[in-house]
Amino acid sequence: MRIAIASDHAAIDLKAELREWLIEQGHEVADLGPETTDSVDYPDFGYKLAAVVADGTAERGVALCGSGIGISMSVNRNPAVRCALVSEPLSASLAREHNDANCIAMGARLTGSDMAKACLAAFLETEFAGGRHQRRVDKLSNPEI
């Protein structure tokens, strides 16, 4: 799977660890930055991540910041992207199964490395259930439906 990953300065270490883990799992990973712990604005990286998921360059996205909150908000500004802020595997799985989330967000200051990997595994392994959930997901991108 083609996966894009981006963070702010607070999540550099977790981003690097998840990037390497994803590569070990056989995924193609595009690291959208940043590369250092110099202070950056999370919306810049959230918008960049959303753009590559929306245009199909990446099939899924991983957004990271200190809490996961700010970057998830910026990713969700793109109507073609559904980014779920998660902190444990069940919510990651349900985000895919019920909401067809194509991005996952986590907080590096709140979620440890092993838990982040478990969330990411659940997110990547779960398929969208479709059915009754599809019309709801359609409304996320088009509120007039």
CSV table of C-alpha atoms in Angstrom, one decimal:
chain,number,residue,atom,x,y,z
A,1,MET,CA,0.0,0.0,0.0
A,2,ARG,CA,1.2,3.6,-0.7
A,3,ILE,CA,1.1,5.5,2.6
A,4,ALA,CA,2.0,9.1,3.2
A,5,ILE,CA,3.1,10.2,6.7
A,6,ALA,CA,3.5,13.7,8.0
A,7,SER,CA,3.9,15.4,11.4
A,8,ASP,CA,4.9,18.5,13.2
A,9,HIS,CA,8.1,19.0,15.2
A,10,ALA,CA,6.6,17.3,18.3
A,11,ALA,CA,6.1,14.0,16.6
A,12,ILE,CA,9.4,13.6,14.6
A,13,ASP,CA,10.6,10.6,16.6
A,14,LEU,CA,7.2,8.8,16.4
A,15,LYS,CA,7.0,9.6,12.6
A,16,ALA,CA,10.5,8.1,12.0
A,17,GLU,CA,9.7,5.0,14.0
A,18,LEU,CA,6.3,4.4,12.2
A,19,ARG,CA,7.8,5.1,8.8
A,20,GLU,CA,10.5,2.4,9.4
A,21,TRP,CA,7.9,0.0,10.7
A,22,LEU,CA,5.6,0.5,7.7
A,23,ILE,CA,8.5,-0.1,5.4
A,24,GLU,CA,9.3,-3.3,7.3
A,25,GLN,CA,5.6,-4.3,6.8
A,26,GLY,CA,6.1,-4.0,3.0
A,27,HIS,CA,4.4,-0.6,2.4
A,28,GLU,CA,5.7,2.2,0.2
A,29,VAL,CA,6.0,5.2,2.4
A,30,ALA,CA,6.3,8.9,1.4
A,31,ASP,CA,7.6,11.0,4.3
A,32,LEU,CA,6.2,14.5,3.8
A,33,GLY,CA,8.2,16.1,6.6
A,34,PRO,CA,9.3,17.8,8.6
A,35,GLU,CA,12.9,16.6,8.8
A,36,THR,CA,14.0,18.3,12.0
A,37,THR,CA,12.6,19.3,15.4
A,38,ASP,CA,12.6,23.0,14.5
A,39,SER,CA,9.2,24.5,15.2
A,40,VAL,CA,6.8,24.2,12.3
A,41,ASP,CA,3.1,24.8,11.9
A,42,TYR,CA,1.1,21.6,11.9
A,43,PRO,CA,-1.5,22.9,9.4
A,44,ASP,CA,1.1,23.1,6.6
A,45,PHE,CA,1.9,19.4,7.0
A,46,GLY,CA,-1.7,18.4,7.5
A,47,TYR,CA,-2.7,20.2,4.2
A,48,LYS,CA,0.2,18.5,2.4
A,49,LEU,CA,-0.9,15.1,3.6
A,50,ALA,CA,-4.5,15.6,2.7
A,51,ALA,CA,-3.6,16.7,-0.8
A,52,VAL,CA,-1.7,13.5,-1.6
A,53,VAL,CA,-4.4,11.3,-0.2
A,54,ALA,CA,-7.1,13.3,-2.0
A,55,ASP,CA,-5.3,13.1,-5.4
A,56,GLY,CA,-4.6,9.4,-5.0
A,57,THR,CA,-0.8,9.6,-4.8
A,58,ALA,CA,-1.2,7.9,-1.4
A,59,GLU,CA,-3.9,5.4,-0.6
A,60,ARG,CA,-3.8,6.2,3.1
A,61,GLY,CA,-2.3,8.9,5.3
A,62,VAL,CA,-0.8,9.0,8.8
A,63,ALA,CA,-0.9,12.4,10.6
A,64,LEU,CA,1.0,13.1,13.8
A,65,CYS,CA,1.5,16.0,16.1
A,66,GLY,CA,1.8,16.4,19.9
A,67,SER,CA,-1.9,15.6,20.6
A,68,GLY,CA,-3.1,14.6,17.2
A,69,ILE,CA,-5.9,17.1,17.5
A,70,GLY,CA,-4.5,20.0,15.5
A,71,ILE,CA,-3.1,18.0,12.6
A,72,SER,CA,-6.3,16.0,12.3
A,73,MET,CA,-8.3,19.2,12.0
A,74,SER,CA,-6.1,20.5,9.2
A,75,VAL,CA,-6.3,17.2,7.3
A,76,ASN,CA,-10.0,17.2,7.6
A,77,ARG,CA,-10.3,20.6,5.8
A,78,ASN,CA,-10.0,18.7,2.6
A,79,PRO,CA,-13.5,17.3,1.7
A,80,ALA,CA,-12.0,14.2,0.0
A,81,VAL,CA,-10.2,13.1,3.2
A,82,ARG,CA,-11.6,11.5,6.3
A,83,CYS,CA,-9.0,11.6,9.1
A,84,ALA,CA,-9.8,9.9,12.4
A,85,LEU,CA,-8.0,10.8,15.6
A,86,VAL,CA,-7.4,7.5,17.5
A,87,SER,CA,-5.6,6.4,20.6
A,88,GLU,CA,-6.3,2.6,20.6
A,89,PRO,CA,-6.9,-0.1,18.0
A,90,LEU,CA,-10.7,-0.4,18.3
A,91,SER,CA,-11.3,3.2,17.3
A,92,ALA,CA,-8.8,2.8,14.4
A,93,SER,CA,-10.6,-0.3,13.2
A,94,LEU,CA,-14.1,1.3,13.5
A,95,ALA,CA,-12.8,4.4,11.7
A,96,ARG,CA,-12.1,2.2,8.7
A,97,GLU,CA,-15.1,-0.2,9.0
A,98,HIS,CA,-17.8,2.4,9.6
A,99,ASN,CA,-16.4,5.7,8.3
A,100,ASP,CA,-14.1,4.7,5.5
A,101,ALA,CA,-11.3,6.8,7.0
A,102,ASN,CA,-8.4,7.2,4.7
A,103,CYS,CA,-6.2,8.9,7.2
A,104,ILE,CA,-5.4,8.3,10.8
A,105,ALA,CA,-4.1,10.8,13.3
A,106,MET,CA,-2.3,10.2,16.6
A,107,GLY,CA,-0.7,12.3,19.3
A,108,ALA,CA,3.0,11.6,20.0
A,109,ARG,CA,2.7,13.0,23.5
A,110,LEU,CA,-0.3,10.8,24.3
A,111,THR,CA,0.3,7.5,22.4
A,112,GLY,CA,3.3,5.3,22.8
A,113,SER,CA,5.1,3.7,20.0
A,114,ASP,CA,3.7,0.2,20.5
A,115,MET,CA,0.1,1.5,20.8
A,116,ALA,CA,0.7,3.6,17.7
A,117,LYS,CA,1.8,0.6,15.8
A,118,ALA,CA,-1.2,-1.4,17.0
A,119,CYS,CA,-3.6,1.4,15.9
A,120,LEU,CA,-1.9,1.7,12.6
A,121,ALA,CA,-2.1,-2.1,12.0
A,122,ALA,CA,-5.8,-2.1,12.8
A,123,PHE,CA,-6.4,0.8,10.5
A,124,LEU,CA,-4.5,-0.8,7.6
A,125,GLU,CA,-6.0,-4.3,8.1
A,126,THR,CA,-9.7,-3.2,8.3
A,127,GLU,CA,-11.9,-2.9,5.2
A,128,PHE,CA,-14.8,-0.5,4.9
A,129,ALA,CA,-18.1,-2.3,5.5
A,130,GLY,CA,-20.1,-0.2,3.0
A,131,GLY,CA,-23.8,-0.9,3.1
A,132,ARG,CA,-25.7,1.3,5.5
A,133,HIS,CA,-22.5,3.2,6.2
A,134,GLN,CA,-21.9,4.4,2.6
A,135,ARG,CA,-24.6,7.1,2.5
A,136,ARG,CA,-23.3,8.5,5.7
A,137,VAL,CA,-19.8,8.6,4.4
A,138,ASP,CA,-21.0,10.2,1.2
A,139,LYS,CA,-22.5,13.0,3.3
A,140,LEU,CA,-19.1,13.8,4.8
A,141,SER,CA,-17.9,15.0,1.5
A,142,ASN,CA,-21.2,16.4,0.2
A,143,PRO,CA,-23.5,17.8,3.0
A,144,GLU,CA,-26.2,18.6,0.4
A,145,ILE,CA,-27.0,14.9,-0.1
